[in-house]
PDB file of C-alpha atoms in Angstrom:
ATOM      1  CA  MET A   1      89.881 110.814  19.468  1.00 51.00           C
ATOM      2  CA  THR A   2      86.138 111.343  19.825  1.00 49.00           C
ATOM      3  CA  SER A   3      86.734 115.076  20.118  1.00 50.00           C
ATOM      4  CA  VAL A   4      88.870 115.047  16.998  1.00 44.00           C
ATOM      5  CA  LEU A   5      86.248 113.189  15.022  1.00 47.00           C
ATOM      6  CA  ARG A   6      83.511 115.576  16.207  1.00 48.00           C
ATOM      7  CA  HIS A   7      85.520 118.590  15.059  1.00 46.00           C
ATOM      8  CA  LEU A   8      86.331 116.837  11.793  1.00 42.00           C
ATOM      9  CA  ALA A   9      82.675 116.118  11.075  1.00 47.00           C
ATOM     10  CA  HIS A  10      81.695 119.709  11.869  1.00 46.00           C
ATOM     11  CA  ALA A  11      84.468 121.276   9.839  1.00 45.00           C
ATOM     12  CA  SER A  12      83.874 119.037   6.851  1.00 44.00           C
ATOM     13  CA  ARG A  13      80.535 120.764   6.357  1.00 44.00           C
ATOM     14  CA  CYS A  14      82.261 124.148   6.177  1.00 41.00           C
ATOM     15  CA  ALA A  15      85.452 123.592   4.195  1.00 40.00           C
ATOM     16  CA  PRO A  16      86.203 119.987   3.219  1.00 38.00           C
ATOM     17  CA  LEU A  17      89.076 120.935   0.948  1.00 36.00           C
ATOM     18  CA  LEU A  18      91.101 122.166   3.953  1.00 37.00           C
ATOM     19  CA  LEU A  19      91.308 118.638   5.320  1.00 38.00           C
ATOM     20  CA  GLY A  20      93.909 117.627   2.778  1.00 38.00           C
ATOM     21  CA  LEU A  21      91.481 115.093   1.317  1.00 41.00           C
ATOM     22  CA  ALA A  22      90.923 115.258  -2.414  1.00 43.00           C
ATOM     23  CA  ALA A  23      87.383 113.911  -2.719  1.00 41.00           C
ATOM     24  CA  PRO A  24      86.928 111.802  -5.868  1.00 44.00           C
ATOM     25  CA  ALA A  25      85.245 113.728  -8.660  1.00 47.00           C
ATOM     26  CA  CYS A  26      81.645 112.751  -9.195  1.00 51.00           C
ATOM     27  CA  LEU A  27      81.028 110.984 -12.433  1.00 54.00           C
ATOM     28  CA  ALA A  28      79.393 113.247 -14.973  1.00 69.00           C
ATOM     29  CA  ALA A  29      76.079 112.330 -16.483  1.00 79.00           C
ATOM     30  CA  PRO A  30      76.612 110.073 -19.511  1.00 94.00           C
ATOM     31  CA  VAL A  31      76.788 111.849 -22.872  1.00 97.00           C
ATOM     32  CA  THR A  32      74.532 110.432 -25.586  1.00 97.00           C
ATOM     33  CA  VAL A  33      75.004 110.959 -29.306  1.00 98.00           C
ATOM     34  CA  ASP A  34      71.555 110.144 -30.709  1.00 97.00           C
ATOM     35  CA  PHE A  35      71.969 111.688 -34.178  1.00 97.00           C
ATOM     36  CA  GLY A  36      68.981 113.959 -33.738  1.00 96.00           C
ATOM     37  CA  GLY A  37      70.818 117.054 -34.922  1.00 93.00           C
ATOM     38  CA  GLY A  38      69.797 116.897 -38.571  1.00 92.00           C
ATOM     39  CA  ASP A  39      70.322 114.773 -41.658  1.00 95.00           C
ATOM     40  CA  GLY A  40      73.363 114.906 -43.876  1.00 96.00           C
ATOM     41  CA  PRO A  41      76.612 113.192 -44.818  1.00 96.00           C
ATOM     42  CA  LEU A  42      79.512 112.782 -42.423  1.00 97.00           C
ATOM     43  CA  PRO A  43      81.192 114.480 -40.658  1.00 97.00           C
ATOM     44  CA  TYR A  44      78.538 114.973 -37.999  1.00 97.00           C
ATOM     45  CA  GLY A  45      78.931 116.683 -34.627  1.00 97.00           C
ATOM     46  CA  GLU A  46      76.818 116.414 -31.488  1.00 97.00           C
ATOM     47  CA  ASN A  47      77.326 116.900 -27.731  1.00 96.00           C
ATOM     48  CA  GLY A  48      81.069 117.436 -28.039  1.00 97.00           C
ATOM     49  CA  PHE A  49      81.692 114.446 -30.320  1.00 98.00           C
ATOM     50  CA  VAL A  50      82.395 114.262 -34.040  1.00 98.00           C
ATOM     51  CA  VAL A  51      81.640 111.293 -36.308  1.00 98.00           C
ATOM     52  CA  GLN A  52      83.510 111.028 -39.600  1.00 97.00           C
ATOM     53  CA  GLY A  53      84.774 108.623 -42.247  1.00 94.00           C
ATOM     54  CA  GLY A  54      82.815 105.855 -43.961  1.00 89.00           C
ATOM     55  CA  GLY A  55      81.171 106.109 -47.359  1.00 82.00           C
ATOM     56  CA  ALA A  56      84.167 104.755 -49.278  1.00 80.00           C
ATOM     57  CA  GLN A  57      81.926 102.647 -51.509  1.00 80.00           C
ATOM     58  CA  GLY A  58      78.551 104.152 -50.700  1.00 82.00           C
ATOM     59  CA  TRP A  59      77.085 106.885 -48.520  1.00 90.00           C
ATOM     60  CA  ALA A  60      77.712 107.458 -44.821  1.00 93.00           C
ATOM     61  CA  GLY A  61      75.843 109.969 -42.725  1.00 95.00           C
ATOM     62  CA  VAL A  62      72.806 110.713 -40.600  1.00 96.00           C
ATOM     63  CA  THR A  63      69.276 110.216 -41.830  1.00 93.00           C
ATOM     64  CA  ASP A  64      66.050 109.817 -39.858  1.00 93.00           C
ATOM     65  CA  ALA A  65      68.023 110.358 -36.624  1.00 94.00           C
ATOM     66  CA  VAL A  66      70.289 107.318 -37.050  1.00 96.00           C
ATOM     67  CA  LEU A  67      73.856 106.838 -38.281  1.00 95.00           C
ATOM     68  CA  GLN A  68      74.225 104.613 -41.304  1.00 91.00           C
ATOM     69  CA  ASP A  69      76.692 103.496 -43.926  1.00 90.00           C
ATOM     70  CA  THR A  70      75.016 102.172 -47.053  1.00 87.00           C
ATOM     71  CA  THR A  71      77.951  99.910 -47.945  1.00 83.00           C
ATOM     72  CA  LEU A  72      80.374  99.252 -45.099  1.00 85.00           C
ATOM     73  CA  ALA A  73      83.108  97.536 -47.086  1.00 85.00           C
ATOM     74  CA  ALA A  74      85.927  95.504 -45.594  1.00 87.00           C
ATOM     75  CA  GLY A  75      88.585  97.833 -44.191  1.00 89.00           C
ATOM     76  CA  GLU A  76      86.317 100.893 -44.292  1.00 90.00           C
ATOM     77  CA  SER A  77      85.796 102.638 -40.964  1.00 94.00           C
ATOM     78  CA  VAL A  78      83.480 105.116 -39.294  1.00 96.00           C
ATOM     79  CA  ARG A  79      85.350 107.032 -36.590  1.00 97.00           C
ATOM     80  CA  ILE A  80      84.046 108.731 -33.440  1.00 98.00           C
ATOM     81  CA  ALA A  81      86.109 111.089 -31.278  1.00 98.00           C
ATOM     82  CA  ARG A  82      85.700 114.085 -28.992  1.00 97.00           C
ATOM     83  CA  GLN A  83      85.768 117.465 -30.665  1.00 96.00           C
ATOM     84  CA  GLY A  84      89.063 119.070 -29.711  1.00 94.00           C
ATOM     85  CA  GLY A  85      90.508 115.773 -28.459  1.00 95.00           C
ATOM     86  CA  GLY A  86      90.354 114.004 -25.124  1.00 95.00           C
ATOM     87  CA  THR A  87      89.595 110.553 -23.785  1.00 96.00           C
ATOM     88  CA  PHE A  88      86.278 108.884 -23.086  1.00 97.00           C
ATOM     89  CA  ARG A  89      84.709 105.536 -22.259  1.00 97.00           C
ATOM     90  CA  LEU A  90      82.132 103.754 -24.368  1.00 97.00           C
ATOM     91  CA  LEU A  91      79.169 102.653 -22.243  1.00 97.00           C
ATOM     92  CA  SER A  92      76.709 101.337 -24.847  1.00 97.00           C
ATOM     93  CA  PHE A  93      75.321 101.734 -28.360  1.00 97.00           C
ATOM     94  CA  ASP A  94      72.320 100.574 -30.392  1.00 97.00           C
ATOM     95  CA  LEU A  95      72.708  98.335 -33.425  1.00 94.00           C
ATOM     96  CA  TYR A  96      69.963  97.662 -35.965  1.00 91.00           C
ATOM     97  CA  ARG A  97      69.601  93.993 -36.751  1.00 85.00           C
ATOM     98  CA  HIS A  98      67.826  92.594 -39.798  1.00 81.00           C
ATOM     99  CA  ASP A  99      67.939  89.185 -41.440  1.00 75.00           C
ATOM    100  CA  ASN A 100      68.590  90.816 -44.821  1.00 75.00           C
ATOM    101  CA  LEU A 101      71.703  92.611 -43.561  1.00 74.00           C
ATOM    102  CA  HIS A 102      74.907  90.646 -43.868  1.00 76.00           C
ATOM    103  CA  ALA A 103      77.592  93.195 -43.072  1.00 81.00           C
ATOM    104  CA  THR A 104      80.025  92.535 -40.241  1.00 88.00           C
ATOM    105  CA  PHE A 105      82.275  94.954 -38.400  1.00 93.00           C
ATOM    106  CA  ASP A 106      84.761  95.214 -35.553  1.00 95.00           C
ATOM    107  CA  LEU A 107      84.465  97.865 -32.841  1.00 97.00           C
ATOM    108  CA  LEU A 108      87.938  99.056 -31.843  1.00 98.00           C
ATOM    109  CA  GLY A 109      89.301 101.669 -29.441  1.00 98.00           C
ATOM    110  CA  PHE A 110      92.454 103.709 -30.018  1.00 98.00           C
ATOM    111  CA  ILE A 111      94.780 106.029 -28.099  1.00 97.00           C
ATOM    112  CA  ASP A 112      97.085 108.270 -30.149  1.00 97.00           C
ATOM    113  CA  GLY A 113      96.496 106.113 -33.208  1.00 97.00           C
ATOM    114  CA  LEU A 114      97.370 102.840 -31.471  1.00 98.00           C
ATOM    115  CA  GLN A 115      94.720 100.202 -30.853  1.00 98.00           C
ATOM    116  CA  VAL A 116      94.244  99.607 -27.119  1.00 97.00           C
ATOM    117  CA  VAL A 117      90.979  97.662 -26.931  1.00 97.00           C
ATOM    118  CA  ASP A 118      88.863  95.357 -29.089  1.00 97.00           C
ATOM    119  CA  PHE A 119      85.190  95.695 -28.124  1.00 96.00           C
ATOM    120  CA  GLY A 120      84.256  92.726 -30.288  1.00 95.00           C
ATOM    121  CA  SER A 121      83.009  91.682 -33.717  1.00 94.00           C
ATOM    122  CA  TYR A 122      79.393  92.156 -34.767  1.00 92.00           C
ATOM    123  CA  ALA A 123      77.080  90.693 -37.396  1.00 85.00           C
ATOM    124  CA  LEU A 124      73.739  92.247 -38.292  1.00 84.00           C
ATOM    125  CA  GLY A 125      71.427  89.278 -38.783  1.00 78.00           C
ATOM    126  CA  GLY A 126      69.062  87.822 -36.205  1.00 74.00           C
ATOM    127  CA  GLY A 127      65.673  89.493 -36.503  1.00 78.00           C
ATOM    128  CA  GLU A 128      64.483  93.007 -37.181  1.00 83.00           C
ATOM    129  CA  TYR A 129      64.991  95.310 -34.217  1.00 87.00           C
ATOM    130  CA  PHE A 130      67.371  97.721 -32.500  1.00 91.00           C
ATOM    131  CA  GLN A 131      69.489  96.030 -29.864  1.00 93.00           C
ATOM    132  CA  THR A 132      71.290  97.941 -27.117  1.00 95.00           C
ATOM    133  CA  LEU A 133      74.773  96.523 -26.667  1.00 95.00           C
ATOM    134  CA  MET A 134      76.779  97.273 -23.537  1.00 96.00           C
ATOM    135  CA  SER A 135      80.501  97.935 -23.723  1.00 95.00           C
ATOM    136  CA  SER A 136      82.752  94.951 -23.090  1.00 88.00           C
ATOM    137  CA  SER A 137      85.532  97.143 -21.671  1.00 93.00           C
ATOM    138  CA  ASN A 138      85.976 100.087 -19.309  1.00 92.00           C
ATOM    139  CA  ALA A 139      89.088 101.269 -21.148  1.00 95.00           C
ATOM    140  CA  LEU A 140      89.723 104.935 -21.915  1.00 96.00           C
ATOM    141  CA  VAL A 141      90.105 105.726 -25.615  1.00 97.00           C
ATOM    142  CA  ASP A 142      90.410 108.863 -27.703  1.00 97.00           C
ATOM    143  CA  GLU A 143      88.903 107.371 -30.870  1.00 98.00           C
ATOM    144  CA  LEU A 144      86.325 104.702 -31.576  1.00 98.00           C
ATOM    145  CA  ARG A 145      86.375 102.943 -34.967  1.00 97.00           C
ATOM    146  CA  LEU A 146      83.644 100.814 -36.528  1.00 96.00           C
ATOM    147  CA  VAL A 147      85.660  98.856 -39.067  1.00 94.00           C
ATOM    148  CA  GLY A 148      83.991  96.812 -41.815  1.00 91.00           C
ATOM    149  CA  THR A 149      85.161  93.205 -42.036  1.00 90.00           C
ATOM    150  CA  GLY A 150      83.105  91.936 -44.989  1.00 81.00           C
ATOM    151  CA  GLY A 151      79.599  90.955 -46.033  1.00 72.00           C
ATOM    152  CA  ARG A 152      78.244  94.250 -47.362  1.00 60.00           C
ATOM    153  CA  GLY A 153      75.032  95.942 -46.223  1.00 57.00           C
ATOM    154  CA  PRO A 154      72.792  97.201 -47.864  1.00 62.00           C
ATOM    155  CA  ASN A 155      72.774  99.407 -44.715  1.00 79.00           C
ATOM    156  CA  VAL A 156      74.635  99.292 -41.441  1.00 88.00           C
ATOM    157  CA  VAL A 157      72.675 101.347 -38.905  1.00 92.00           C
ATOM    158  CA  TRP A 158      73.761 102.532 -35.447  1.00 95.00           C
ATOM    159  CA  ASP A 159      72.159 104.812 -32.879  1.00 97.00           C
ATOM    160  CA  ASN A 160      72.482 106.150 -29.331  1.00 97.00           C
ATOM    161  CA  PHE A 161      76.176 105.944 -28.566  1.00 98.00           C
ATOM    162  CA  VAL A 162      76.545 106.597 -24.842  1.00 98.00           C
ATOM    163  CA  PHE A 163      79.894 107.819 -23.510  1.00 97.00           C
ATOM    164  CA  ASP A 164      81.421 108.739 -20.163  1.00 96.00           C
ATOM    165  CA  VAL A 165      83.843 111.635 -20.440  1.00 92.00           C
ATOM    166  CA  ALA A 166      84.560 112.029 -16.716  1.00 65.00           C
ATOM    167  CA  ARG A 167      87.724 110.972 -14.972  1.00 55.00           C
ATOM    168  CA  GLN A 168      87.524 109.787 -11.389  1.00 51.00           C
ATOM    169  CA  PRO A 169      90.853 110.116  -9.554  1.00 51.00           C
ATOM    170  CA  VAL A 170      91.914 107.256  -7.313  1.00 50.00           C
ATOM    171  CA  PRO A 171      92.724 108.406  -3.728  1.00 51.00           C
ATOM    172  CA  GLU A 172      96.371 107.797  -2.915  1.00 50.00           C
ATOM    173  CA  PRO A 173      97.399 106.001   0.306  1.00 54.00           C
ATOM    174  CA  ALA A 174      99.966 108.750   0.879  1.00 51.00           C
ATOM    175  CA  SER A 175      97.118 111.159   1.619  1.00 52.00           C
ATOM    176  CA  LEU A 176      96.270 109.384   4.915  1.00 53.00           C
ATOM    177  CA  PRO A 177      99.006 111.057   7.044  1.00 59.00           C
ATOM    178  CA  LEU A 178      97.987 114.413   5.615  1.00 58.00           C
ATOM    179  CA  ALA A 179      94.361 113.708   6.478  1.00 56.00           C
ATOM    180  CA  LEU A 180      95.252 112.793  10.083  1.00 62.00           C
ATOM    181  CA  ALA A 181      97.366 115.925  10.436  1.00 63.00           C
ATOM    182  CA  GLY A 182      94.487 117.979   9.119  1.00 64.00           C
ATOM    183  CA  ALA A 183      92.089 116.385  11.601  1.00 61.00           C
ATOM    184  CA  ALA A 184      94.368 117.211  14.529  1.00 64.00           C
ATOM    185  CA  ALA A 185      94.799 120.792  13.325  1.00 60.00           C
ATOM    186  CA  LEU A 186      91.041 121.184  13.008  1.00 58.00           C
ATOM    187  CA  ALA A 187      90.526 119.994  16.574  1.00 59.00           C
ATOM    188  CA  ILE A 188      92.927 122.635  17.884  1.00 57.00           C
ATOM    189  CA  PHE A 189      91.507 125.300  15.598  1.00 52.00           C
ATOM    190  CA  GLY A 190      87.971 124.516  16.689  1.00 56.00           C
ATOM    191  CA  ARG A 191      88.764 124.940  20.384  1.00 56.00           C
ATOM    192  CA  ARG A 192      90.230 128.375  19.746  1.00 54.00           C
ATOM    193  CA  HIS A 193      87.192 129.630  17.870  1.00 50.00           C
ATOM    194  CA  GLN A 194      84.286 128.837  20.163  1.00 52.00           C
ATOM    195  CA  VAL A 195      81.566 131.462  20.208  1.00 46.00           C
ATOM    196  CA  GLY A 196      79.045 130.847  23.022  1.00 47.00           C
ATOM    197  CA  SER A 197      77.755 127.321  22.734  1.00 45.00           C
ATOM    198  CA  GLY A 198      78.451 127.153  18.981  1.00 43.00           C
ATOM    199  CA  ARG A 199      81.718 126.552  17.161  1.00 41.00           C
ATOM    200  CA  ALA A 200      83.271 128.763  14.507  1.00 39.00           C
ATOM    201  CA  CYS A 201      83.484 127.563  10.927  1.00 38.00           C
ATOM    202  CA  LEU A 202      86.899 127.188   9.291  1.00 38.00           C
ATOM    203  CA  LEU A 203      86.503 130.579   7.624  1.00 40.00           C
ATOM    204  CA  PRO A 204      85.483 132.965  10.478  1.00 41.00           C
ATOM    205  CA  SER A 205      83.686 136.158   9.593  1.00 41.00           C
ATOM    206  CA  ARG A 206      86.094 138.241  11.623  1.00 44.00           C
ATOM    207  CA  PRO A 207      89.918 138.173  11.871  1.00 50.00           C
ATOM    208  CA  CYS A 208      91.523 135.739  14.295  1.00 45.00           C
TER     209      CYS A 208
END
Protein backbone atom coordinates (compact mmCIF):
# COMPACT_ATOMS: atom_id res chain seq x y z
CA MET A 1 0.00 0.00 0.00
CA THR A 2 2.88 2.34 0.79
CA SER A 3 4.26 1.76 -2.69
CA VAL A 4 0.89 2.53 -4.22
CA LEU A 5 0.56 5.75 -2.29
CA ARG A 6 4.09 6.82 -3.25
CA HIS A 7 3.34 6.29 -6.94
CA LEU A 8 0.01 8.06 -6.54
CA ALA A 9 1.62 11.11 -4.95
CA HIS A 10 4.28 11.26 -7.67
CA ALA A 11 1.86 10.81 -10.54
CA SER A 12 -0.59 13.35 -9.18
CA ARG A 13 2.00 16.04 -9.84
CA CYS A 14 2.20 15.02 -13.50
CA ALA A 15 -1.36 14.23 -14.56
CA PRO A 16 -3.99 14.37 -11.81
CA LEU A 17 -6.89 14.02 -14.21
CA LEU A 18 -5.78 10.47 -15.10
CA LEU A 19 -6.55 9.30 -11.58
CA GLY A 20 -10.27 9.31 -12.21
CA LEU A 21 -10.69 12.02 -9.57
CA ALA A 22 -12.62 15.09 -10.61
CA ALA A 23 -11.08 17.75 -8.37
CA PRO A 24 -13.67 20.31 -7.22
CA ALA A 25 -13.52 23.51 -9.24
CA CYS A 26 -11.94 26.38 -7.38
CA LEU A 27 -14.33 29.12 -6.51
CA ALA A 28 -13.92 32.11 -8.78
CA ALA A 29 -13.11 35.49 -7.34
CA PRO A 30 -16.32 37.27 -6.33
CA VAL A 31 -17.81 39.59 -8.96
CA THR A 32 -18.66 43.10 -7.75
CA VAL A 33 -21.09 45.46 -9.44
CA ASP A 34 -20.08 48.85 -8.02
CA PHE A 35 -21.89 51.08 -10.54
CA GLY A 36 -18.71 52.86 -11.54
CA GLY A 37 -19.34 52.48 -15.25
CA GLY A 38 -21.05 55.81 -15.84
CA ASP A 39 -24.24 57.65 -14.96
CA GLY A 40 -27.56 57.14 -16.67
CA PRO A 41 -30.99 55.54 -16.40
CA LEU A 42 -31.53 51.80 -16.25
CA PRO A 43 -30.79 49.39 -17.81
CA TYR A 44 -27.18 49.32 -16.66
CA GLY A 45 -24.58 46.63 -17.37
CA GLU A 46 -21.34 45.84 -15.57
CA ASN A 47 -19.09 42.78 -15.09
CA GLY A 48 -21.48 40.41 -16.84
CA PHE A 49 -24.60 41.59 -14.98
CA VAL A 50 -27.48 43.78 -16.09
CA VAL A 51 -29.68 45.90 -13.82
CA GLN A 52 -33.09 46.98 -15.10
CA GLY A 53 -36.60 47.98 -14.08
CA GLY A 54 -37.58 50.54 -11.45
CA GLY A 55 -38.55 54.13 -12.14
CA ALA A 56 -42.29 53.42 -12.40
CA GLN A 57 -43.13 56.56 -10.43
CA GLY A 58 -39.79 58.33 -10.50
CA TRP A 59 -36.31 57.81 -11.89
CA ALA A 60 -34.13 54.72 -11.55
CA GLY A 61 -30.53 54.53 -12.64
CA VAL A 62 -26.90 55.12 -11.76
CA THR A 63 -25.60 58.44 -10.56
CA ASP A 64 -22.43 59.25 -8.62
CA ALA A 65 -21.44 55.56 -8.80
CA VAL A 66 -24.47 54.26 -6.88
CA LEU A 67 -27.76 52.67 -7.91
CA GLN A 68 -30.85 54.57 -6.88
CA ASP A 69 -34.58 54.73 -7.39
CA THR A 70 -36.03 58.13 -6.56
CA THR A 71 -39.46 56.71 -5.68
CA LEU A 72 -39.51 52.97 -5.03
CA ALA A 73 -43.27 52.49 -4.90
CA ALA A 74 -45.02 49.44 -3.51
CA GLY A 75 -44.87 46.61 -6.05
CA GLU A 76 -42.17 48.29 -8.14
CA SER A 77 -38.99 46.28 -8.61
CA VAL A 78 -35.38 46.71 -9.65
CA ARG A 79 -34.07 43.48 -11.20
CA ILE A 80 -30.52 42.14 -11.43
CA ALA A 81 -29.49 39.18 -13.59
CA ARG A 82 -26.51 37.85 -15.52
CA GLN A 83 -26.18 39.05 -19.08
CA GLY A 84 -27.04 36.10 -21.29
CA GLY A 85 -28.58 34.15 -18.40
CA GLY A 86 -27.12 31.84 -15.80
CA THR A 87 -27.25 31.36 -12.05
CA PHE A 88 -25.36 33.13 -9.30
CA ARG A 89 -25.24 33.59 -5.54
CA LEU A 90 -25.65 36.87 -3.73
CA LEU A 91 -22.85 37.38 -1.19
CA SER A 92 -23.46 40.95 0.02
CA PHE A 93 -24.61 44.45 -0.91
CA ASP A 94 -24.43 47.98 0.50
CA LEU A 95 -27.55 49.87 1.54
CA TYR A 96 -27.66 53.59 2.28
CA ARG A 97 -29.48 54.37 5.49
CA HIS A 98 -30.84 57.78 6.44
CA ASP A 99 -33.40 58.84 9.02
CA ASN A 100 -35.26 60.85 6.37
CA LEU A 101 -35.73 57.80 4.14
CA HIS A 102 -38.83 55.78 4.83
CA ALA A 103 -38.99 53.37 1.91
CA THR A 104 -39.06 49.64 2.55
CA PHE A 105 -38.34 46.78 0.18
CA ASP A 106 -38.04 43.01 -0.01
CA LEU A 107 -35.01 41.29 -1.55
CA LEU A 108 -36.13 38.18 -3.43
CA GLY A 109 -34.39 35.53 -5.53
CA PHE A 110 -35.94 33.79 -8.53
CA ILE A 111 -35.26 30.82 -10.81
CA ASP A 112 -37.10 30.72 -14.15
CA GLY A 113 -39.56 33.31 -12.88
CA LEU A 114 -40.42 31.41 -9.70
CA GLN A 115 -39.43 32.77 -6.30
CA VAL A 116 -37.01 30.41 -4.54
CA VAL A 117 -35.60 32.51 -1.71
CA ASP A 118 -36.56 35.51 0.42
CA PHE A 119 -33.42 37.36 1.54
CA GLY A 120 -35.44 39.53 3.90
CA SER A 121 -37.24 42.86 4.26
CA TYR A 122 -35.36 46.13 4.66
CA ALA A 123 -36.14 49.61 5.96
CA LEU A 124 -33.87 52.59 5.34
CA GLY A 125 -33.94 54.51 8.61
CA GLY A 126 -31.40 54.28 11.40
CA GLY A 127 -28.68 56.86 10.86
CA GLU A 128 -26.84 58.21 7.86
CA TYR A 129 -24.32 55.75 6.46
CA PHE A 130 -23.76 52.90 4.03
CA GLN A 131 -24.19 49.51 5.65
CA THR A 132 -22.81 46.30 4.14
CA LEU A 133 -25.39 43.55 4.47
CA MET A 134 -24.40 39.91 4.06
CA SER A 135 -26.65 37.47 2.24
CA SER A 136 -28.98 35.42 4.42
CA SER A 137 -28.96 32.49 1.97
CA ASN A 138 -26.51 30.52 -0.16
CA ALA A 139 -29.19 29.70 -2.73
CA LEU A 140 -28.53 29.85 -6.47
CA VAL A 141 -30.78 32.27 -8.36
CA ASP A 142 -30.97 33.59 -11.90
CA GLU A 143 -32.62 36.90 -10.98
CA LEU A 144 -32.53 39.17 -7.96
CA ARG A 145 -35.45 41.56 -7.35
CA LEU A 146 -35.56 44.55 -5.02
CA VAL A 147 -39.30 44.96 -4.60
CA GLY A 148 -40.82 48.07 -3.01
CA THR A 149 -43.25 47.38 -0.17
CA GLY A 150 -44.32 50.92 0.77
CA GLY A 151 -43.12 54.09 2.46
CA ARG A 152 -41.68 56.02 -0.48
CA GLY A 153 -38.16 57.45 -0.68
CA PRO A 154 -37.21 60.20 -1.59
CA ASN A 155 -34.27 57.97 -2.68
CA VAL A 156 -33.46 54.32 -2.23
CA VAL A 157 -29.72 53.87 -2.75
CA TRP A 158 -27.73 50.64 -3.17
CA ASP A 159 -24.11 49.93 -4.00
CA ASN A 160 -21.51 47.17 -4.30
CA PHE A 161 -23.51 44.05 -5.05
CA VAL A 162 -21.12 41.12 -4.69
CA PHE A 163 -21.93 37.85 -6.46
CA ASP A 164 -20.42 34.39 -6.82
CA VAL A 165 -20.94 32.95 -10.28
CA ALA A 166 -18.89 29.77 -9.79
CA ARG A 167 -20.29 26.31 -9.32
CA GLN A 168 -18.40 23.85 -7.16
CA PRO A 169 -19.26 20.23 -7.98
CA VAL A 170 -19.74 17.84 -5.08
CA PRO A 171 -17.52 14.71 -5.35
CA GLU A 172 -19.63 11.59 -5.70
CA PRO A 173 -19.02 8.54 -3.47
CA ALA A 174 -19.16 6.38 -6.60
CA SER A 175 -15.83 7.85 -7.68
CA LEU A 176 -13.95 6.04 -4.87
CA PRO A 177 -13.67 2.63 -6.63
CA LEU A 178 -12.49 4.40 -9.76
CA ALA A 179 -9.89 6.29 -7.74
CA LEU A 180 -8.58 3.06 -6.16
CA ALA A 181 -8.40 1.38 -9.55
CA GLY A 182 -6.49 4.35 -10.89
CA ALA A 183 -4.04 4.20 -7.99
CA ALA A 184 -3.32 0.52 -8.61
CA ALA A 185 -2.85 1.13 -12.33
CA LEU A 186 -0.44 3.97 -11.60
CA ALA A 187 1.64 1.75 -9.34
CA ILE A 188 2.03 -0.83 -12.11
CA PHE A 189 2.64 1.83 -14.74
CA GLY A 190 5.29 3.49 -12.61
CA ARG A 191 7.29 0.28 -12.18
CA ARG A 192 7.39 -0.24 -15.94
CA HIS A 193 8.71 3.24 -16.66
CA GLN A 194 11.71 3.59 -14.38
CA VAL A 195 14.61 5.48 -15.89
CA GLY A 196 17.77 5.19 -13.74
CA SER A 197 16.93 6.25 -10.23
CA GLY A 198 14.03 8.47 -11.36
CA ARG A 199 10.51 7.51 -12.36
CA ALA A 200 8.76 8.37 -15.61
CA CYS A 201 5.85 10.79 -15.61
CA LEU A 202 2.45 9.59 -16.81
CA LEU A 203 3.09 11.11 -20.24
CA PRO A 204 6.56 9.79 -21.26
CA SER A 205 8.52 11.71 -23.84
CA ARG A 206 9.12 8.60 -25.90
CA PRO A 207 6.77 5.77 -26.97
CA CYS A 208 6.23 2.88 -24.57
